[in-house]
């Protein structure tokens, strides 16, 4: 005989059993439910520097932080991609050092340039969780950019014949 006989049970290979733990009522009464602690994506934006006590203090979060470039270099991305990505090592005003991505084509940044840093990771560069904001402080905007100008600090190009 080739098929199953009687009520023999056959485990199908495509059906996966998931082991889901469901607590009993008495376990919930004793322990309750604990909230899952979410990971902070840009930890450098949640600290300030107290210069009187010479230490970092926690804050709810800042949209941007100012910093000074320590070194400007290139980096190669993760596996399927292959291009030289421009990055900068930045010391922020809260004394933290972060690696920030320089978006756009071309830049004028060098050592000791003062830049504004925002959060936002670069998917194909490991350990790069911050972006440099173009068009503010020492970071010049991208030249000859026509679309998506606000993200790259590019002003509207003057049209001929317009005032």
XYZ file of N, CA, C and O in Angstrom:
652
model
N 0.833 -1.204 0.000
C 0.000 0.000 0.000
C 0.863 1.248 0.000
O 1.888 1.299 0.666
N 0.389 2.238 -0.747
C 1.193 3.439 -0.863
C 0.693 4.581 0.014
O 1.477 5.381 0.478
N -0.601 4.711 0.265
C -1.152 5.844 1.021
C -1.234 5.552 2.503
O -0.917 4.462 2.961
N -1.711 6.533 3.274
C -1.859 6.340 4.709
C -2.991 5.371 5.011
O -4.007 5.334 4.327
N -2.811 4.585 6.043
C -3.793 3.582 6.424
C -4.485 4.039 7.704
O -3.826 4.483 8.641
N -5.795 3.950 7.756
C -6.556 4.307 8.951
C -6.424 5.790 9.261
O -6.472 6.629 8.376
N -6.234 6.095 10.553
C -6.081 7.502 10.918
C -4.632 7.795 11.338
O -4.393 8.521 12.287
N -3.664 7.183 10.611
C -2.257 7.523 10.829
C -2.037 8.971 10.413
O -2.516 9.393 9.358
N -1.292 9.693 11.245
C -1.087 11.122 10.983
C 0.237 11.326 10.249
O 1.255 10.789 10.665
N 0.205 12.087 9.151
C 1.416 12.371 8.391
C 1.716 13.860 8.528
O 0.856 14.701 8.267
N 2.935 14.200 8.951
C 3.344 15.604 9.038
C 3.729 16.065 7.644
O 4.618 15.501 7.019
N 3.063 17.089 7.188
C 3.338 17.613 5.860
C 4.581 18.495 5.930
O 4.704 19.319 6.837
N 5.519 18.370 4.979
C 6.765 19.136 5.083
C 6.581 20.644 4.931
O 7.389 21.408 5.421
N 5.504 21.101 4.249
C 5.341 22.542 4.039
C 4.647 23.232 5.204
O 4.701 24.442 5.325
N 3.998 22.470 6.076
C 3.309 23.062 7.214
C 4.299 23.143 8.371
O 4.825 22.133 8.819
N 4.564 24.385 8.815
C 5.496 24.579 9.916
C 4.710 24.759 11.205
O 3.698 25.451 11.228
N 5.200 24.147 12.261
C 4.578 24.340 13.563
C 5.279 25.497 14.251
O 6.494 25.510 14.374
N 4.509 26.474 14.692
C 5.104 27.587 15.416
C 4.795 27.417 16.896
O 3.670 27.121 17.272
N 5.804 27.589 17.707
C 5.648 27.439 19.146
C 5.342 28.812 19.721
O 6.252 29.617 19.942
N 4.068 29.112 19.914
C 3.654 30.407 20.440
C 3.346 30.244 21.916
O 2.515 29.414 22.298
N 4.048 31.010 22.748
C 3.828 30.938 24.180
C 2.708 31.907 24.551
O 2.834 33.115 24.334
N 1.633 31.383 25.094
C 0.526 32.209 25.558
C 0.458 32.049 27.072
O 0.276 30.934 27.574
N 0.628 33.143 27.845
C 0.626 33.016 29.296
C -0.768 32.734 29.840
O -1.772 33.128 29.244
N -0.798 32.053 30.979
C -2.077 31.790 31.641
C -2.519 33.051 32.383
O -1.726 33.984 32.581
N -3.779 33.071 32.810
C -4.310 34.227 33.543
C -3.522 34.432 34.834
O -3.163 35.558 35.178
N -3.216 33.349 35.542
C -2.489 33.502 36.812
C -1.069 34.029 36.587
O -0.556 34.809 37.384
N -0.437 33.643 35.465
C 0.889 34.189 35.154
C 0.801 35.682 34.864
O 1.669 36.455 35.279
N -0.254 36.105 34.163
C -0.432 37.529 33.888
C -0.713 38.308 35.163
O -0.242 39.440 35.331
N -1.483 37.729 36.075
C -1.771 38.397 37.344
C -0.478 38.560 38.144
O -0.223 39.608 38.735
N 0.379 37.522 38.128
C 1.618 37.590 38.907
C 2.652 38.522 38.291
O 3.293 39.292 38.993
N 2.823 38.464 36.995
C 3.921 39.193 36.360
C 3.473 40.367 35.499
O 4.224 41.317 35.310
N 2.282 40.308 34.927
C 1.853 41.353 34.006
C 2.616 41.293 32.696
O 3.439 40.402 32.478
N 2.338 42.233 31.821
C 3.051 42.282 30.541
C 4.089 43.392 30.583
O 3.836 44.475 31.085
N 5.257 43.119 30.025
C 6.331 44.110 29.980
C 6.385 44.714 28.583
O 6.308 44.005 27.595
N 6.533 46.041 28.549
C 6.648 46.713 27.255
C 7.997 46.402 26.627
O 9.022 46.363 27.315
N 7.990 46.182 25.307
C 9.229 45.918 24.598
C 9.979 47.247 24.457
O 9.408 48.252 24.019
N 11.250 47.250 24.828
C 12.047 48.475 24.744
C 12.573 48.599 23.322
O 13.274 47.711 22.821
N 12.202 49.698 22.666
C 12.625 49.885 21.275
C 14.037 50.462 21.239
O 14.438 51.239 22.112
N 14.769 50.100 20.208
C 16.146 50.542 20.054
C 16.169 51.975 19.542
O 15.414 52.326 18.629
N 17.042 52.801 20.105
C 17.187 54.188 19.652
C 18.031 54.166 18.381
O 19.155 53.655 18.374
N 17.477 54.721 17.299
C 18.160 54.637 16.003
C 19.317 55.633 15.886
O 20.307 55.347 15.239
N 19.176 56.838 16.458
C 20.227 57.858 16.376
C 20.548 58.354 17.783
O 20.061 59.397 18.212
N 21.351 57.595 18.539
C 21.583 57.941 19.945
C 22.304 59.269 20.155
O 22.127 59.903 21.188
N 23.095 59.720 19.187
C 23.833 60.977 19.365
C 22.904 62.188 19.416
O 23.281 63.234 19.940
N 21.695 62.048 18.866
C 20.750 63.166 18.868
C 20.016 63.296 20.206
O 19.256 64.217 20.397
N 20.234 62.354 21.108
C 19.516 62.361 22.389
C 20.416 62.709 23.564
O 20.137 62.360 24.695
N 21.535 63.380 23.286
C 22.451 63.775 24.350
C 22.878 65.227 24.166
O 23.022 65.697 23.046
N 23.072 65.924 25.292
C 23.665 67.256 25.317
C 24.907 67.200 26.184
O 25.081 66.268 26.967
N 25.758 68.221 26.087
C 26.973 68.266 26.875
C 26.827 69.311 27.955
O 26.582 70.488 27.678
N 26.976 68.900 29.221
C 26.977 69.820 30.347
C 28.427 70.191 30.607
O 29.202 69.381 31.134
N 28.823 71.411 30.225
C 30.228 71.797 30.325
C 30.642 72.086 31.760
O 31.830 72.025 32.081
N 29.689 72.425 32.636
C 30.037 72.670 34.033
C 30.416 71.371 34.733
O 31.381 71.319 35.490
N 29.664 70.322 34.465
C 29.954 69.031 35.102
C 30.781 68.110 34.210
O 31.093 66.984 34.609
N 31.086 68.560 32.998
C 31.906 67.786 32.063
C 31.343 66.393 31.812
O 32.044 65.381 31.926
N 30.040 66.331 31.497
C 29.432 65.041 31.182
C 28.209 65.227 30.294
O 27.676 66.331 30.187
N 27.791 64.112 29.689
C 26.623 64.142 28.820
C 25.357 64.017 29.651
O 25.340 63.311 30.657
N 24.313 64.727 29.208
C 23.000 64.620 29.846
C 21.993 64.213 28.785
O 22.099 64.617 27.628
N 21.022 63.398 29.174
C 20.019 62.920 28.227
C 18.968 63.985 27.971
O 18.574 64.715 28.882
N 18.506 64.060 26.729
C 17.421 64.948 26.330
C 16.442 64.136 25.492
O 16.788 63.041 25.041
N 15.208 64.642 25.294
C 14.247 63.878 24.480
C 14.727 63.627 23.054
O 14.427 62.617 22.456
N 15.498 64.545 22.487
C 15.987 64.365 21.119
C 16.073 65.693 20.404
O 15.304 66.606 20.684
N 17.019 65.814 19.499
C 17.200 67.033 18.720
C 17.101 66.691 17.245
O 17.527 65.609 16.843
N 16.524 67.578 16.428
C 16.436 67.278 14.998
C 17.790 67.305 14.297
O 18.032 66.531 13.383
N 18.673 68.230 14.725
C 20.016 68.316 14.146
C 21.017 68.623 15.249
O 20.656 69.125 16.316
N 22.267 68.342 14.947
C 23.367 68.709 15.844
C 24.491 69.283 15.002
O 24.706 68.870 13.865
N 25.232 70.237 15.592
C 26.368 70.834 14.910
C 27.618 70.050 15.268
O 27.719 69.503 16.374
N 28.542 69.985 14.343
C 29.772 69.260 14.617
C 30.900 69.725 13.720
O 30.706 70.519 12.797
N 32.088 69.222 14.003
C 33.290 69.565 13.241
C 33.818 68.292 12.605
O 33.940 67.255 13.271
N 34.137 68.368 11.314
C 34.674 67.208 10.601
C 36.088 66.908 11.103
O 36.941 67.793 11.133
N 36.320 65.668 11.473
C 37.657 65.241 11.881
C 38.413 64.666 10.695
O 39.614 64.872 10.552
N 37.699 63.933 9.861
C 38.299 63.429 8.625
C 37.199 63.196 7.598
O 36.073 62.855 7.952
N 37.530 63.429 6.356
C 36.600 63.224 5.242
C 37.228 62.185 4.336
O 38.385 62.323 3.926
N 36.478 61.108 4.073
C 37.042 60.022 3.266
C 35.939 59.317 2.501
O 34.785 59.716 2.559
N 36.313 58.254 1.804
C 35.331 57.458 1.055
C 35.260 56.064 1.670
O 36.151 55.640 2.401
N 34.182 55.379 1.327
C 33.940 54.042 1.874
C 33.225 53.229 0.803
O 32.427 53.781 0.038
N 33.488 51.933 0.760
C 32.794 51.083 -0.208
C 31.562 50.469 0.454
O 31.615 50.099 1.623
N 30.449 50.347 -0.279
C 29.216 49.831 0.303
C 29.199 48.311 0.427
O 30.130 47.626 0.005
N 28.100 47.808 0.992
C 27.925 46.369 1.189
C 27.721 45.643 -0.139
O 27.545 46.264 -1.179
N 27.610 44.336 -0.081
C 27.795 43.410 -1.188
C 27.222 43.757 -2.564
O 28.012 43.908 -3.478
N 25.926 43.885 -2.809
C 25.554 44.000 -4.218
C 25.978 45.319 -4.865
O 26.072 45.420 -6.065
N 26.264 46.351 -4.061
C 26.610 47.660 -4.614
C 28.119 47.863 -4.630
O 28.840 47.264 -3.847
N 28.556 48.745 -5.525
C 29.988 49.045 -5.591
C 30.182 50.446 -6.115
O 30.211 50.680 -7.310
N 30.299 51.383 -5.202
C 30.604 52.768 -5.561
C 31.332 53.356 -4.373
O 31.263 52.819 -3.271
N 32.043 54.445 -4.581
C 32.715 55.086 -3.459
C 31.748 56.071 -2.828
O 31.349 57.046 -3.458
N 31.349 55.809 -1.607
C 30.453 56.707 -0.877
C 31.301 57.665 -0.043
O 32.259 57.250 0.592
N 30.923 58.942 -0.050
C 31.677 59.949 0.690
C 31.131 60.041 2.113
O 29.926 60.216 2.307
N 32.008 59.909 3.091
C 31.583 59.991 4.492
C 32.535 60.913 5.242
O 33.637 61.216 4.770
N 32.086 61.364 6.406
C 32.918 62.220 7.258
C 32.789 61.741 8.695
O 31.707 61.368 9.137
N 33.897 61.762 9.389
C 33.888 61.490 10.829
C 33.690 62.843 11.504
O 34.467 63.777 11.257
N 32.648 62.974 12.315
C 32.258 64.277 12.859
C 32.248 64.215 14.383
O 31.684 63.282 14.961
N 32.869 65.217 15.029
C 32.736 65.357 16.482
C 31.639 66.372 16.739
O 31.735 67.537 16.350
N 30.561 65.916 17.376
C 29.399 66.774 17.637
C 29.646 67.650 18.854
O 30.600 67.448 19.609
N 28.741 68.620 19.070
C 28.876 69.529 20.201
C 28.664 68.818 21.530
O 29.007 69.356 22.572
N 28.091 67.605 21.501
C 27.939 66.841 22.737
C 29.122 65.885 22.956
O 29.015 64.926 23.713
N 30.235 66.146 22.284
C 31.493 65.405 22.418
C 31.445 63.985 21.870
O 32.381 63.220 22.061
N 30.356 63.611 21.166
C 30.285 62.283 20.563
C 30.876 62.331 19.162
O 30.732 63.339 18.465
N 31.511 61.251 18.764
C 32.037 61.137 17.404
C 31.146 60.198 16.613
O 30.885 59.080 17.065
N 30.672 60.660 15.458
C 29.809 59.831 14.618
C 30.335 59.838 13.194
O 31.087 60.731 12.801
N 29.920 58.833 12.436
C 30.224 58.777 11.008
C 28.989 59.232 10.257
O 27.918 58.650 10.437
N 29.116 60.263 9.447
C 27.968 60.839 8.735
C 28.203 60.771 7.231
O 29.333 60.943 6.754
N 27.129 60.531 6.505
C 27.172 60.425 5.041
C 27.045 61.806 4.417
O 26.258 62.635 4.893
N 27.793 62.052 3.368
C 27.704 63.323 2.627
C 26.893 63.055 1.364
O 27.403 62.444 0.419
N 25.618 63.485 1.318
C 24.789 63.177 0.145
C 25.113 64.076 -1.046
O 25.726 65.134 -0.906
N 24.694 63.634 -2.211
C 24.836 64.443 -3.423
C 26.162 64.232 -4.127
O 27.075 63.582 -3.629
N 26.256 64.852 -5.312
C 27.458 64.715 -6.139
C 28.405 65.861 -5.808
O 28.026 67.026 -5.886
N 29.632 65.523 -5.420
C 30.637 66.523 -5.096
C 30.367 67.209 -3.768
O 29.219 67.332 -3.355
N 31.441 67.639 -3.104
C 31.280 68.390 -1.853
C 32.532 69.206 -1.620
O 33.566 69.002 -2.253
N 32.430 70.173 -0.698
C 33.568 71.048 -0.398
C 34.075 70.837 1.028
O 34.767 71.687 1.569
N 33.730 69.724 1.631
C 34.083 69.498 3.029
C 35.515 68.998 3.159
O 36.011 68.259 2.309
N 36.150 69.413 4.238
C 37.482 68.939 4.573
C 37.621 68.964 6.083
O 36.654 69.266 6.783
N 38.789 68.625 6.570
C 39.014 68.616 8.012
C 38.750 70.001 8.583
O 39.050 71.011 7.932
N 38.148 70.080 9.751
C 37.784 71.314 10.470
C 36.587 72.034 9.879
O 36.276 73.143 10.308
N 35.894 71.467 8.892
C 34.659 72.077 8.394
C 33.573 71.918 9.450
O 33.453 70.870 10.084
N 32.774 72.980 9.643
C 31.662 72.930 10.596
C 30.414 72.517 9.823
O 30.076 73.117 8.803
N 29.744 71.454 10.281
C 28.603 70.904 9.545
C 27.420 70.705 10.485
O 27.566 70.696 11.707
N 26.248 70.555 9.885
C 25.030 70.232 10.614
C 24.678 68.786 10.284
O 24.653 68.402 9.109
N 24.423 67.993 11.323
C 24.191 66.556 11.149
C 22.765 66.237 11.558
O 22.282 66.738 12.574
N 22.093 65.422 10.745
C 20.759 64.934 11.093
C 20.814 63.415 11.169
O 21.775 62.798 10.741
N 19.771 62.813 11.702
C 19.694 61.362 11.749
C 19.317 60.805 10.394
O 18.918 61.531 9.495
N 19.425 59.517 10.235
C 19.054 58.858 8.984
C 20.164 57.957 8.506
O 21.218 58.440 8.134
N 19.927 56.664 8.551
C 20.993 55.741 8.208
C 21.143 55.586 6.699
O 20.248 55.941 5.931
N 22.282 55.047 6.299
C 22.550 54.711 4.905
C 22.541 53.195 4.837
O 23.334 52.527 5.494
N 21.619 52.648 4.057
C 21.359 51.206 4.096
C 22.566 50.363 3.694
O 22.811 49.327 4.290
N 23.330 50.818 2.702
C 24.429 49.953 2.257
C 25.788 50.310 2.862
O 26.805 49.799 2.431
N 25.791 51.180 3.875
C 27.029 51.470 4.600
C 26.852 51.075 6.067
O 26.102 51.731 6.796
N 27.487 50.018 6.528
C 27.329 49.635 7.922
C 27.922 50.696 8.840
O 28.941 51.303 8.512
N 27.274 50.927 9.965
C 27.690 51.865 11.017
C 27.531 53.340 10.640
O 28.018 54.196 11.362
N 26.893 53.655 9.522
C 26.636 55.056 9.170
C 25.165 55.339 9.453
O 24.287 54.865 8.738
N 24.893 56.096 10.537
C 23.520 56.333 10.978
C 23.115 57.796 10.886
O 22.075 58.186 11.409
N 23.952 58.631 10.272
C 23.693 60.067 10.241
C 23.969 60.626 8.856
O 24.733 60.046 8.089
N 23.318 61.743 8.542
C 23.513 62.448 7.269
C 23.986 63.875 7.565
O 23.524 64.485 8.535
N 24.832 64.389 6.709
C 25.214 65.795 6.783
C 24.215 66.597 5.963
O 23.832 66.187 4.861
N 23.765 67.729 6.499
C 22.793 68.570 5.800
C 23.555 69.509 4.877
O 24.417 70.274 5.327
N 23.245 69.430 3.585
C 23.918 70.268 2.590
C 23.296 71.659 2.560
O 22.112 71.826 2.818
N 24.093 72.654 2.256
C 23.594 74.022 2.124
C 23.519 74.782 3.430
O 22.935 75.868 3.480
N 24.069 74.245 4.518
C 24.104 74.959 5.793
C 25.534 74.935 6.331
O 26.291 73.992 6.079
N 25.880 75.983 7.088
C 27.211 76.143 7.677
C 28.278 76.000 6.587
O 28.201 76.675 5.560
N 29.260 75.126 6.757
C 30.346 75.033 5.763
C 30.039 74.103 4.604
O 30.792 74.063 3.634
N 28.960 73.335 4.687
C 28.635 72.392 3.603
C 27.855 73.119 2.518
O 26.723 73.545 2.732
N 28.461 73.264 1.355
C 27.796 73.943 0.239
C 26.743 73.029 -0.365
O 26.821 71.802 -0.245
N 25.739 73.637 -1.011
C 24.707 72.851 -1.688
C 25.253 72.196 -2.947
O 26.343 72.524 -3.417
N 24.471 71.279 -3.505
C 24.890 70.573 -4.717
C 24.686 71.503 -5.911
O 23.624 72.107 -6.069
N 25.704 71.620 -6.749
C 25.625 72.497 -7.927
C 24.779 71.861 -9.031
O 24.781 70.649 -9.199
N 24.089 72.691 -9.777
C 23.328 72.293 -10.976
C 22.293 71.219 -10.694
O 22.034 70.362 -11.532
N 21.705 71.244 -9.525
C 20.672 70.261 -9.199
C 19.318 70.857 -9.541
O 18.983 71.953 -9.121
N 18.502 70.094 -10.297
C 17.214 70.602 -10.759
C 16.049 70.005 -9.975
O 15.055 70.677 -9.728
N 16.151 68.736 -9.612
C 15.049 68.076 -8.903
C 15.453 67.742 -7.484
O 16.618 67.485 -7.202
N 14.489 67.735 -6.576
C 14.743 67.419 -5.169
C 15.764 68.361 -4.569
O 16.660 67.937 -3.840
N 15.641 69.660 -4.883
C 16.682 70.611 -4.494
C 16.755 70.831 -2.986
O 17.828 71.059 -2.441
N 15.617 70.769 -2.297
C 15.632 71.132 -0.878
C 16.438 70.142 -0.044
O 17.025 70.519 0.960
N 16.507 68.900 -0.471
C 17.285 67.913 0.280
C 18.783 68.114 0.125
O 19.565 67.603 0.917
N 19.183 68.834 -0.900
C 20.601 69.002 -1.193
C 21.057 70.453 -1.116
O 22.152 70.778 -1.543
N 20.228 71.341 -0.582
C 20.614 72.737 -0.370
C 20.905 73.498 -1.638
O 21.740 74.399 -1.635
N 20.224 73.146 -2.728
C 20.465 73.823 -4.003
C 19.397 74.885 -4.237
O 18.211 74.629 -4.084
N 19.834 76.086 -4.582
C 18.896 77.159 -4.885
C 18.351 76.972 -6.294
O 18.957 76.305 -7.128
N 17.194 77.605 -6.568
C 16.630 77.538 -7.914
C 17.539 78.289 -8.866
O 17.979 79.414 -8.567
N 17.849 77.683 -9.997
C 18.702 78.333 -10.979
C 17.950 79.476 -11.638
O 16.751 79.362 -11.945
N 18.626 80.592 -11.855
C 17.982 81.773 -12.450
C 17.653 81.488 -13.904
O 18.500 81.044 -14.671
N 16.396 81.742 -14.278
C 15.965 81.510 -15.652
C 16.319 82.754 -16.494
O 16.179 83.886 -16.029
N 16.754 82.561 -17.737
C 17.077 83.725 -18.574
C 15.802 84.508 -18.900
O 14.751 83.935 -19.198
N 15.902 85.844 -18.786
C 14.747 86.702 -19.084
C 13.878 86.969 -17.875
O 13.011 87.846 -17.907
N 14.060 86.250 -16.784
C 13.269 86.480 -15.565
C 13.981 87.475 -14.657
O 15.197 87.555 -14.651
N 13.192 88.242 -13.890
C 13.817 89.229 -12.993
C 14.310 88.604 -11.743
O 13.776 87.913 -11.030
